[in-house]
PDB file of N, CA and C in Angstrom:
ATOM      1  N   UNK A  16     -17.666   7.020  -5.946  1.00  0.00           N
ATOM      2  CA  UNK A  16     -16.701   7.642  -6.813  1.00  0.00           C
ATOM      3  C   UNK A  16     -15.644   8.387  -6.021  1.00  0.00           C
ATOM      4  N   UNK A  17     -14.736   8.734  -6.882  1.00  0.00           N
ATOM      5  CA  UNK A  17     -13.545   9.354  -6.321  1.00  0.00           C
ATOM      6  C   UNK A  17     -13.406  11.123  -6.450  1.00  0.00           C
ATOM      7  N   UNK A  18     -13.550  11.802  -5.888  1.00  0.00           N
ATOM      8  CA  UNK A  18     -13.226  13.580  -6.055  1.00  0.00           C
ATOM      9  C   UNK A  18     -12.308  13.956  -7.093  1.00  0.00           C
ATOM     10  N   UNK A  19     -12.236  15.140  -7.916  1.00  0.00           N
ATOM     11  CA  UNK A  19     -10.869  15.207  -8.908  1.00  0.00           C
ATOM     12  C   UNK A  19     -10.056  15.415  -8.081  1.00  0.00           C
ATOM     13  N   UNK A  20     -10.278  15.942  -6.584  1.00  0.00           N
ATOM     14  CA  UNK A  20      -9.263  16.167  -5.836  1.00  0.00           C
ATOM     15  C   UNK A  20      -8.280  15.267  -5.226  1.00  0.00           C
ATOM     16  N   UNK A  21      -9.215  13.889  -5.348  1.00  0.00           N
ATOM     17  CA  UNK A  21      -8.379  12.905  -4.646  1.00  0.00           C
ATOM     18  C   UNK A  21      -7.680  12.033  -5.463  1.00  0.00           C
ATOM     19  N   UNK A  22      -8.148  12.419  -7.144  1.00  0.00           N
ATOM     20  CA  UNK A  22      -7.945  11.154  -8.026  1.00  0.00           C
ATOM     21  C   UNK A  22      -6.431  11.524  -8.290  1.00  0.00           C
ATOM     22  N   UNK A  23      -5.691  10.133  -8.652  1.00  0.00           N
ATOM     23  CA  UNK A  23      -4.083  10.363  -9.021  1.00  0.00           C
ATOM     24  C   UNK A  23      -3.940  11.460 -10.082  1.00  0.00           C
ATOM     25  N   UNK A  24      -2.803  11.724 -10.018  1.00  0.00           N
ATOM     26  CA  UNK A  24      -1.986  12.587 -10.957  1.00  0.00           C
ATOM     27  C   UNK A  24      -2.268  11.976 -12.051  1.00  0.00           C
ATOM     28  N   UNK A  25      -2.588  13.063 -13.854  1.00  0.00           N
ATOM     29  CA  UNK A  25      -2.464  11.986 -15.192  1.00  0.00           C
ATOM     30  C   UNK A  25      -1.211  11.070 -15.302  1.00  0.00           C
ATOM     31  N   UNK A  26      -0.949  10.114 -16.175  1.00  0.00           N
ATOM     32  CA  UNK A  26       0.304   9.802 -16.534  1.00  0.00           C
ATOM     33  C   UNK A  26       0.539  10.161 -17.738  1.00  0.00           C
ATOM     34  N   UNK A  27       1.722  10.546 -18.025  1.00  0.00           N
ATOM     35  CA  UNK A  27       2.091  10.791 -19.658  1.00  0.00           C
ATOM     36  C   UNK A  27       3.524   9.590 -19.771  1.00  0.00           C
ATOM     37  N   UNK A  28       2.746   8.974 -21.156  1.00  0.00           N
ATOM     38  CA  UNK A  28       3.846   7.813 -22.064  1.00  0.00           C
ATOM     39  C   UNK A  28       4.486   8.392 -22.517  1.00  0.00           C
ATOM     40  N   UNK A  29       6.128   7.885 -23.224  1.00  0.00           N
ATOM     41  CA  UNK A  29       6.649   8.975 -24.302  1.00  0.00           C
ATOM     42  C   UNK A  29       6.934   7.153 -24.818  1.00  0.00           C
ATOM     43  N   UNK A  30       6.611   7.381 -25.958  1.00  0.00           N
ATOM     44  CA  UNK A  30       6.824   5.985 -27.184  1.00  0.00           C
ATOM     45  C   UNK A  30       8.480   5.361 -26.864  1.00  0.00           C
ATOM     46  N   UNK A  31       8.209   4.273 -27.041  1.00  0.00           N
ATOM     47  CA  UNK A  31       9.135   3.542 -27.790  1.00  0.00           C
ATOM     48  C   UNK A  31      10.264   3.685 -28.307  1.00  0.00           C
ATOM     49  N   UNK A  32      11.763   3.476 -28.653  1.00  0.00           N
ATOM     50  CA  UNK A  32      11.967   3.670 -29.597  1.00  0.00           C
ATOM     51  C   UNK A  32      11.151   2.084 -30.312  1.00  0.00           C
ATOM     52  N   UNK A  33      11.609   1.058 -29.661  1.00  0.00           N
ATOM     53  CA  UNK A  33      11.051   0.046 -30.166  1.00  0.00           C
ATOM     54  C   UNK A  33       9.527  -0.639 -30.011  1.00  0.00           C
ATOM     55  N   UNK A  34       8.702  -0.934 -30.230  1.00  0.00           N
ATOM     56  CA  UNK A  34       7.570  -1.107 -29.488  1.00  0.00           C
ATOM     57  C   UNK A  34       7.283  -2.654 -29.359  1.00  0.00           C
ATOM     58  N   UNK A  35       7.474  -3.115 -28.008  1.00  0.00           N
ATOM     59  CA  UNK A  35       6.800  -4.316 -28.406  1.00  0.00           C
ATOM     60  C   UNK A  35       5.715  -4.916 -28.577  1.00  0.00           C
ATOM     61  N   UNK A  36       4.613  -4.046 -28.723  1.00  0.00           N
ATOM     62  CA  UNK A  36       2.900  -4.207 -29.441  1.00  0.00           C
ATOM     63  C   UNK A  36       2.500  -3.316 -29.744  1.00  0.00           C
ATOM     64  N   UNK A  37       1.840  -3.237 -30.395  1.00  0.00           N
ATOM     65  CA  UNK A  37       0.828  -1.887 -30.932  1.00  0.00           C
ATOM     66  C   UNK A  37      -0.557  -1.892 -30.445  1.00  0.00           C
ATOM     67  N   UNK A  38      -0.963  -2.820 -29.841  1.00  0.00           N
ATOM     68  CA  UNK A  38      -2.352  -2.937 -29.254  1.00  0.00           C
ATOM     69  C   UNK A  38      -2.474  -4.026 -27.827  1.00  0.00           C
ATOM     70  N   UNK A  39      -2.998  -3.639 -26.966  1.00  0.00           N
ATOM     71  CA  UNK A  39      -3.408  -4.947 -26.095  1.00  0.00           C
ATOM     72  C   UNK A  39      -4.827  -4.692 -26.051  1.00  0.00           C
ATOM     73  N   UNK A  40      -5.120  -6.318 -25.874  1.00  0.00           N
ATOM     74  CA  UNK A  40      -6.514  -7.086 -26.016  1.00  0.00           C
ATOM     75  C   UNK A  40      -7.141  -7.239 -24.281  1.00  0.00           C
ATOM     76  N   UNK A  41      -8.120  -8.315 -24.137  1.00  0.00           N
ATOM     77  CA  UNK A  41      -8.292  -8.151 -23.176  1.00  0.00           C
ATOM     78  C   UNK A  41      -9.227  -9.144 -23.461  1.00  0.00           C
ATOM     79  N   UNK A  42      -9.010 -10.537 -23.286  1.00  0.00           N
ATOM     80  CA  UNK A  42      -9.463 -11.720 -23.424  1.00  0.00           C
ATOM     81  C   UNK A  42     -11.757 -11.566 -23.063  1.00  0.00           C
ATOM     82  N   UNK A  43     -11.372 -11.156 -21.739  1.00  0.00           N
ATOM     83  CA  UNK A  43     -13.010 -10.310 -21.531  1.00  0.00           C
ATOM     84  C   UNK A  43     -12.504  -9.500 -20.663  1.00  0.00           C
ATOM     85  N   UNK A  44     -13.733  -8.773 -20.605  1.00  0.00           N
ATOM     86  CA  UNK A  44     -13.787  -7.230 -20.413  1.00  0.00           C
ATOM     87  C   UNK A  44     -13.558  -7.553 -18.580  1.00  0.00           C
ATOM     88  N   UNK A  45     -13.983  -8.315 -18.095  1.00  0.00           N
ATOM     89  CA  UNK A  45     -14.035  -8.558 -16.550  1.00  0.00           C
ATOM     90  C   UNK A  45     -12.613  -8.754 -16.154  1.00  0.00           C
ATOM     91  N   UNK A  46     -11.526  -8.879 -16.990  1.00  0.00           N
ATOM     92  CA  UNK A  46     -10.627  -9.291 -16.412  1.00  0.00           C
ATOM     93  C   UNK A  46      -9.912  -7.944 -16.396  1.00  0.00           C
ATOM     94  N   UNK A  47      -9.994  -6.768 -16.666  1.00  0.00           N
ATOM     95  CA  UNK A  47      -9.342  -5.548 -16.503  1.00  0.00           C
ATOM     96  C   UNK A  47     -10.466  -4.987 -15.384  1.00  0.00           C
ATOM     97  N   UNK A  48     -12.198  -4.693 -15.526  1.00  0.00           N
ATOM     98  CA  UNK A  48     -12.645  -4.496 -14.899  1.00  0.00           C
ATOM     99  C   UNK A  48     -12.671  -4.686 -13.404  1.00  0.00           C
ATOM    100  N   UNK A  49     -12.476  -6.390 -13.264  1.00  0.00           N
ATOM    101  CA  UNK A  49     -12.044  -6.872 -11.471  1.00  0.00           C
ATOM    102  C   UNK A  49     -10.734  -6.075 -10.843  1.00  0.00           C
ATOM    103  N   UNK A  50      -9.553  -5.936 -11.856  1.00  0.00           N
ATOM    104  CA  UNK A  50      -8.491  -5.044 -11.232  1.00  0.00           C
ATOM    105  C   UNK A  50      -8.970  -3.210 -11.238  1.00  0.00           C
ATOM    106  N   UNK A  51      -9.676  -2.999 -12.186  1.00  0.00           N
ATOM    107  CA  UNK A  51      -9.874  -1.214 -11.522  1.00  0.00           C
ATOM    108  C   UNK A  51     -10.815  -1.610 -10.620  1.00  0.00           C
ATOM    109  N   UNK A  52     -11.974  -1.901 -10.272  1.00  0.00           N
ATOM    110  CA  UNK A  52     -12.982  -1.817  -9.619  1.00  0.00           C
ATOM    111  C   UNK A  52     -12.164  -1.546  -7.988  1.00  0.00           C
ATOM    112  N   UNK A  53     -10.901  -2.243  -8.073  1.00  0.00           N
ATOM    113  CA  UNK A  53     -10.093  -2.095  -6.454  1.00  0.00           C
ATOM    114  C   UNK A  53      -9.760  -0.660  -6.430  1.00  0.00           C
ATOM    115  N   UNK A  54      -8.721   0.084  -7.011  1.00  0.00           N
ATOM    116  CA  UNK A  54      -8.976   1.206  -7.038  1.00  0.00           C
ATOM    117  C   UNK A  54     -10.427   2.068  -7.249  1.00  0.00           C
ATOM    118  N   UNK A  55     -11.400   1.875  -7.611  1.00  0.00           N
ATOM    119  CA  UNK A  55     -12.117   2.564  -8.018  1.00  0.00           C
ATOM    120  C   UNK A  55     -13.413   2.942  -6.583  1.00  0.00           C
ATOM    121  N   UNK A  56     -13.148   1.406  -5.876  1.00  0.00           N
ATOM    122  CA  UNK A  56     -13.941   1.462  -4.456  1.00  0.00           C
ATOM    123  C   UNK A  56     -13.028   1.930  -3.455  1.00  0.00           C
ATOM    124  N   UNK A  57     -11.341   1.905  -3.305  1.00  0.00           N
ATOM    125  CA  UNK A  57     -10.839   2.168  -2.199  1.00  0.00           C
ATOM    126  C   UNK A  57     -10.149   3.681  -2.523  1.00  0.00           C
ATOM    127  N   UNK A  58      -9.590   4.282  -3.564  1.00  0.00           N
ATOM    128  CA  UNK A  58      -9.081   4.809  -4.012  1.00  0.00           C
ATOM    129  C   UNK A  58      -7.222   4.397  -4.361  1.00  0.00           C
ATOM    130  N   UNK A  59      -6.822   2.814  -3.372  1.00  0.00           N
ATOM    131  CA  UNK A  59      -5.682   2.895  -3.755  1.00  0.00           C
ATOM    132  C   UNK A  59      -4.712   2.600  -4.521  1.00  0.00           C
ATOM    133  N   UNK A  60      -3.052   2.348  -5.175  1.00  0.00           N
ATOM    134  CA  UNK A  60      -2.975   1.905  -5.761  1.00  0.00           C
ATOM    135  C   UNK A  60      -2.799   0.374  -6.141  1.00  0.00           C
ATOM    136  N   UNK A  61      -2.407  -0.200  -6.878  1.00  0.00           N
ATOM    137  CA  UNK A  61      -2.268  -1.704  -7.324  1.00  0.00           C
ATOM    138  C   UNK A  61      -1.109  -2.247  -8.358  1.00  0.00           C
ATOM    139  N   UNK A  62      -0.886  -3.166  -8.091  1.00  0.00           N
ATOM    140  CA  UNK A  62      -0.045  -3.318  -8.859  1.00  0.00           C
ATOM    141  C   UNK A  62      -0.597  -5.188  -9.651  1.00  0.00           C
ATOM    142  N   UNK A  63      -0.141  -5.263 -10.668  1.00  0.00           N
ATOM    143  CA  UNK A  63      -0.698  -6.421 -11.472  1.00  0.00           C
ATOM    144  C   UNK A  63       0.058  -7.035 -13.009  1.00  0.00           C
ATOM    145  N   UNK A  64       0.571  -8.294 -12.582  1.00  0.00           N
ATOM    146  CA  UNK A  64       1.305  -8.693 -14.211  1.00  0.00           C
ATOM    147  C   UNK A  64       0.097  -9.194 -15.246  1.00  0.00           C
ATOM    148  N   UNK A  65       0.835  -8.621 -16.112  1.00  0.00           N
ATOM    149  CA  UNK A  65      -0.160  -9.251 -17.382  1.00  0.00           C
ATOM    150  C   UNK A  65       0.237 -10.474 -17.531  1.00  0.00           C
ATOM    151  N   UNK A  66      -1.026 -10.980 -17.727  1.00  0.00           N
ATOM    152  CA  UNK A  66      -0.535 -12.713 -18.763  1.00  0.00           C
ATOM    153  C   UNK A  66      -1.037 -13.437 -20.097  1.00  0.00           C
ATOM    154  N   UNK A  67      -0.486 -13.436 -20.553  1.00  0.00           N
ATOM    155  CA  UNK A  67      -1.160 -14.016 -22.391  1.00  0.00           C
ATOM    156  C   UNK A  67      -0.464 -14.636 -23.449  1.00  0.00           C
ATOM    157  N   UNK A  68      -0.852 -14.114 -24.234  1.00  0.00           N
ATOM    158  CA  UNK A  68       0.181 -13.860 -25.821  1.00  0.00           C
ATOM    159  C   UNK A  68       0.248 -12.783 -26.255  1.00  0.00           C
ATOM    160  N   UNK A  69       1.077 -13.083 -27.614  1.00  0.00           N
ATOM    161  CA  UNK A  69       1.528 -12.153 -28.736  1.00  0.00           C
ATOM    162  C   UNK A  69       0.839 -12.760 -29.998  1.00  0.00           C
ATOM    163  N   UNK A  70       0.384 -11.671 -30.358  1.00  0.00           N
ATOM    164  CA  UNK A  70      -0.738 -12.279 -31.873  1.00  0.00           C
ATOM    165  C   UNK A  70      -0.527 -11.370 -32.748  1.00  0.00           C
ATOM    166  N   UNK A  71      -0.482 -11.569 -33.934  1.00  0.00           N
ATOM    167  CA  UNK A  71      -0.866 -10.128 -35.250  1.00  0.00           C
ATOM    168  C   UNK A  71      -2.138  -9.184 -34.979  1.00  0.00           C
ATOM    169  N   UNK A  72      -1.551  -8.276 -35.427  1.00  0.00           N
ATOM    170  CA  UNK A  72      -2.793  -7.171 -34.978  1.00  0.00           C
ATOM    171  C   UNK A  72      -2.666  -6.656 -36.772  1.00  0.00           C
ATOM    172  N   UNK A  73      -3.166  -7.016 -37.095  1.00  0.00           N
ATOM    173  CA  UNK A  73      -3.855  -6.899 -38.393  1.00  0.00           C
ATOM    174  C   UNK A  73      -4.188  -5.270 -39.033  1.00  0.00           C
ATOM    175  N   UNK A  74      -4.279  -4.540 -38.026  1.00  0.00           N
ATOM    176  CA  UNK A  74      -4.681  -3.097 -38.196  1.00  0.00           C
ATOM    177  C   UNK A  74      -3.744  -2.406 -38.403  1.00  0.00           C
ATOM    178  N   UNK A  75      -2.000  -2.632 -38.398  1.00  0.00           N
ATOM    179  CA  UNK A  75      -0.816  -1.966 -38.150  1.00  0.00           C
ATOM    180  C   UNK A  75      -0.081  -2.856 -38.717  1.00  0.00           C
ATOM    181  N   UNK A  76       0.577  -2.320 -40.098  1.00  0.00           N
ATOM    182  CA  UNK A  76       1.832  -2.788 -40.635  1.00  0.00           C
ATOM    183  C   UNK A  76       2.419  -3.203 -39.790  1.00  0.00           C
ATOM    184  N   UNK A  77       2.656  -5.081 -39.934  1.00  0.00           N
ATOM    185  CA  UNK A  77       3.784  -5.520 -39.073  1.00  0.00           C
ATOM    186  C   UNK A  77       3.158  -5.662 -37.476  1.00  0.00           C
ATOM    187  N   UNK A  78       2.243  -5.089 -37.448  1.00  0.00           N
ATOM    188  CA  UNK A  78       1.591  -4.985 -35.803  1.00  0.00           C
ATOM    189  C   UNK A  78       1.685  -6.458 -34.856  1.00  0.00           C
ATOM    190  N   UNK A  79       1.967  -6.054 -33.807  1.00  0.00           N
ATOM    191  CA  UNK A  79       1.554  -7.244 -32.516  1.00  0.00           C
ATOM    192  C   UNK A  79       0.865  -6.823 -31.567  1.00  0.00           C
ATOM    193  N   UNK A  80       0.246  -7.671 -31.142  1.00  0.00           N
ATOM    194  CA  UNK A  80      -0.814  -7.034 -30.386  1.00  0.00           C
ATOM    195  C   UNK A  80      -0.557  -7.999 -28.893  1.00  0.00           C
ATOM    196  N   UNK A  81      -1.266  -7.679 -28.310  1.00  0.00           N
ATOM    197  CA  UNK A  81      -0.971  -8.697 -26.515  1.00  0.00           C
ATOM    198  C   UNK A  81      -2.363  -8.843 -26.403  1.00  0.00           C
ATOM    199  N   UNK A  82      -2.583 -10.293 -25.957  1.00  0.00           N
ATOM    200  CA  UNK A  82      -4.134 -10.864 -25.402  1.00  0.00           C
ATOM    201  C   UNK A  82      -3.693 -10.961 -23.962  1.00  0.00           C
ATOM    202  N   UNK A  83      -4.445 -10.289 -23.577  1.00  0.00           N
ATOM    203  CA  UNK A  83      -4.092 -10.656 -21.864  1.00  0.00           C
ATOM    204  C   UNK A  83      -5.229 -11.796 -21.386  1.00  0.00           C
ATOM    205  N   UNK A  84      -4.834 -12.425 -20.762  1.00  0.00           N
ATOM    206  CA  UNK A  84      -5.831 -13.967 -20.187  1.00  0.00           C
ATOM    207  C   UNK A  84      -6.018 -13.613 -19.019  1.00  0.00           C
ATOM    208  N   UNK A  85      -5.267 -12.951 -18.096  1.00  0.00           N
ATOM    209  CA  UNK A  85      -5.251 -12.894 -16.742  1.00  0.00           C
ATOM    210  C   UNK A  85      -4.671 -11.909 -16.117  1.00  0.00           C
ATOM    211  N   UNK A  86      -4.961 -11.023 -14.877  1.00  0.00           N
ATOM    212  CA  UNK A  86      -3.675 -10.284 -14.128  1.00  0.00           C
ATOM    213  C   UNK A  86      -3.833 -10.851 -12.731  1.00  0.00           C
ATOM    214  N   UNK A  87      -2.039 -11.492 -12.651  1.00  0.00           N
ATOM    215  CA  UNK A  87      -1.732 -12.021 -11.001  1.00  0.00           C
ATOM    216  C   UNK A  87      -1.364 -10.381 -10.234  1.00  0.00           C
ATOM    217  N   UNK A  88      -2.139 -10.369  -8.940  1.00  0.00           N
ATOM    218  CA  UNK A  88      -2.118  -9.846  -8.307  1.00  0.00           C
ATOM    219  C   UNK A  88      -0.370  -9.800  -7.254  1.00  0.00           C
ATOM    220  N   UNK A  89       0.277 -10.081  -7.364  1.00  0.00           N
ATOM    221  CA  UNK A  89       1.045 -10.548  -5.702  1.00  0.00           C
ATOM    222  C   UNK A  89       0.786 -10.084  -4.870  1.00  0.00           C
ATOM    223  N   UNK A  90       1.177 -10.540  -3.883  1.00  0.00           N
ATOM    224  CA  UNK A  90       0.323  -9.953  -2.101  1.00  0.00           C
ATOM    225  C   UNK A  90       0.802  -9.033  -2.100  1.00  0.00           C
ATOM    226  N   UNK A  91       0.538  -7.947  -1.414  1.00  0.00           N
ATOM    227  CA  UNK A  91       0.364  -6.269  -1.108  1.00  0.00           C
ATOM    228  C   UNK A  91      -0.390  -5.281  -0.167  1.00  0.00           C
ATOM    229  N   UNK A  92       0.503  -4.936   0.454  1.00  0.00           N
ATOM    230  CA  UNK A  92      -0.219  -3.648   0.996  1.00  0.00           C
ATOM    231  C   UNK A  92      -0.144  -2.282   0.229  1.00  0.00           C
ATOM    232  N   UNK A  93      -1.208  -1.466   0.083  1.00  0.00           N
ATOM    233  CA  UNK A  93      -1.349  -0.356  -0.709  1.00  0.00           C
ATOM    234  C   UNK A  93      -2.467   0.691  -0.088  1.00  0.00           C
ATOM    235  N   UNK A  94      -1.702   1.562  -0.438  1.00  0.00           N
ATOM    236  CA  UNK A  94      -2.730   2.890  -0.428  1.00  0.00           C
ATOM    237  C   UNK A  94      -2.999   3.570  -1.067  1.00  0.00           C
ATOM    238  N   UNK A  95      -2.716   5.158  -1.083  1.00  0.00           N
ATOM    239  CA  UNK A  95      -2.962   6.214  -2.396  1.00  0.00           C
ATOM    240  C   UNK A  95      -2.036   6.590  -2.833  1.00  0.00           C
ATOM    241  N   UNK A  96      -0.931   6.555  -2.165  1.00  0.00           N
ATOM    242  CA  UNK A  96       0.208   6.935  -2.708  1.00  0.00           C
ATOM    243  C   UNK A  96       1.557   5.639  -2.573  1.00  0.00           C
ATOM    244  N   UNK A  97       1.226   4.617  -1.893  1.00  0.00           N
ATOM    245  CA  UNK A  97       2.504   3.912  -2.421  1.00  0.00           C
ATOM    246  C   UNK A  97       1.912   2.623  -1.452  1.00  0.00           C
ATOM    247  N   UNK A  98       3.142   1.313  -2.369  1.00  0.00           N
ATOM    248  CA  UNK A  98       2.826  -0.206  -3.013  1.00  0.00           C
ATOM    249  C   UNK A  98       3.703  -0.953  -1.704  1.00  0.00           C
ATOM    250  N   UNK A  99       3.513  -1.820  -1.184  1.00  0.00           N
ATOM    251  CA  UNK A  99       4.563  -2.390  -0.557  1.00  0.00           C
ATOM    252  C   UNK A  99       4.246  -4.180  -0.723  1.00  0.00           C
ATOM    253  N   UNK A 100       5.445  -4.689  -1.349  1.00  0.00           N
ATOM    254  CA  UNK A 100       5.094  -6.108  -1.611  1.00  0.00           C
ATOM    255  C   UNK A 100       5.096  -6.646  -0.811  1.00  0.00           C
ATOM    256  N   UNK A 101       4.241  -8.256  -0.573  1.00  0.00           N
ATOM    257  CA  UNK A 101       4.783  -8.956   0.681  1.00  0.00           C
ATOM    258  C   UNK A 101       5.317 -10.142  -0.030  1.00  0.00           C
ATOM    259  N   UNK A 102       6.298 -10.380   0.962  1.00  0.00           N
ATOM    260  CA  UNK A 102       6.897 -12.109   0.682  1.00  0.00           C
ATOM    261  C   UNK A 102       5.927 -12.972   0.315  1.00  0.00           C
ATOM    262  N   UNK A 103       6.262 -13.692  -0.131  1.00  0.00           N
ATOM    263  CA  UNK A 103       4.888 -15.092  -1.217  1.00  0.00           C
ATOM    264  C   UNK A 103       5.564 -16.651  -0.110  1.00  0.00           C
ATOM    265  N   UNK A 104       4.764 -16.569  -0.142  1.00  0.00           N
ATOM    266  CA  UNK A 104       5.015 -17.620   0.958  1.00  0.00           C
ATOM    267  C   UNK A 104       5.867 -18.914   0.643  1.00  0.00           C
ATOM    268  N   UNK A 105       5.839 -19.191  -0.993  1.00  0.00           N
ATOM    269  CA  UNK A 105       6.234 -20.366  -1.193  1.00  0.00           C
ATOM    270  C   UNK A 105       7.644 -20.253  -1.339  1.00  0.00           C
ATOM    271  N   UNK A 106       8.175 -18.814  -1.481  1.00  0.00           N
ATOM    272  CA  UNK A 106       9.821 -18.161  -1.729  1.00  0.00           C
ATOM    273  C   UNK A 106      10.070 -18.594  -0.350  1.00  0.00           C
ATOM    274  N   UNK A 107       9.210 -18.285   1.300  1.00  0.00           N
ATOM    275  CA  UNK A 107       9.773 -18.589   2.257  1.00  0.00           C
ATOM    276  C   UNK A 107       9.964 -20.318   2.421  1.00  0.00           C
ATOM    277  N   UNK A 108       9.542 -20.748   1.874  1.00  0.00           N
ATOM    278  CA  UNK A 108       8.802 -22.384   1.882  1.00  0.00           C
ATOM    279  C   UNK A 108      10.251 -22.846   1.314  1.00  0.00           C
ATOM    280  N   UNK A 109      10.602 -22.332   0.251  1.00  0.00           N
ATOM    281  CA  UNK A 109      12.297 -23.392  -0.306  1.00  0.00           C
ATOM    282  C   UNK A 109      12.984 -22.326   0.606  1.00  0.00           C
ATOM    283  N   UNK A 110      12.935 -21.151   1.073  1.00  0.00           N
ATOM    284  CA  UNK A 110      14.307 -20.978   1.716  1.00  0.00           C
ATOM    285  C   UNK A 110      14.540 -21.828   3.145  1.00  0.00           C
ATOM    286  N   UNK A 111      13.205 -22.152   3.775  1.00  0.00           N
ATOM    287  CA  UNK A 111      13.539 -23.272   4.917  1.00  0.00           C
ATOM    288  C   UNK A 111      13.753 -24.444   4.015  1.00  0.00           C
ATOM    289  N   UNK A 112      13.644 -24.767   3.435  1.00  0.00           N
ATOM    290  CA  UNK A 112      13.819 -26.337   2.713  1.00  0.00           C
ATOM    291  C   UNK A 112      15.005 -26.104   2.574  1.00  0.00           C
ATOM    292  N   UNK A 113      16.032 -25.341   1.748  1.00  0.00           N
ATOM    293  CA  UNK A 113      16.853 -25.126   1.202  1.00  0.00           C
ATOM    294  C   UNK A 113      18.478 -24.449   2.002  1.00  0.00           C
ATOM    295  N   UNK A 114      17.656 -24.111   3.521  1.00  0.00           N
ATOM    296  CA  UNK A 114      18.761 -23.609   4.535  1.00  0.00           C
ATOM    297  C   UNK A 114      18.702 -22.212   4.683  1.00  0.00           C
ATOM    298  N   UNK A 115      18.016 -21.787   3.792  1.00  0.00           N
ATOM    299  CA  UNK A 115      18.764 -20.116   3.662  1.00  0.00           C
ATOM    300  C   UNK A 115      18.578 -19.283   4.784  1.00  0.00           C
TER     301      UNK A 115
END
């Protein structure tokens, strides 16, 4: 585990004006679990896109909700306090193809 001393700062949301879901899902539970478990053993941060749909969420007038199927990682170095992306190899792959 992590110390309160070492754990990040809270975050605070401020709404919407518009929202584009009222709920996200989480296709199974392992697929949010595999992304904290990295923070949760190293302490650092991460970064991760969601991937899914948009479905009715039945519980909220008008509601949409997000199923997430997956989170792509991109390559990264990280620590506790900050993210640094790395080039994806296949962006370098067309810029030699391509001249750049």
């Amino acid at each position: 585990g992590i110390c309160t001393q070492c754990q990040p700062k809270a975050v605070t949301l401020n709404q919407q004006e518009y929202r584009h879901c009222d709920f996200v899902e989480f296709e199974s539970p392992s697929i949010v679990e595999n992304f904290i478990n990295y923070w949760r053993e190293t302490g650092h941060q991460r970064v991760g896109l969601l991937y899914g749909r948009f479905d009715v969420e039945t519980h909220v007038p008008l509601g949409i909700k997000s199923v997430v199927s997956f989170i792509y990682e991109p390559p990264q170095n990280t620590d506790q306090k900050s993210i640094e992306f790395l080039k994806i190899r296949i962006i370098l792959s067309l810029k030699i193809l391509l001249n750049f």
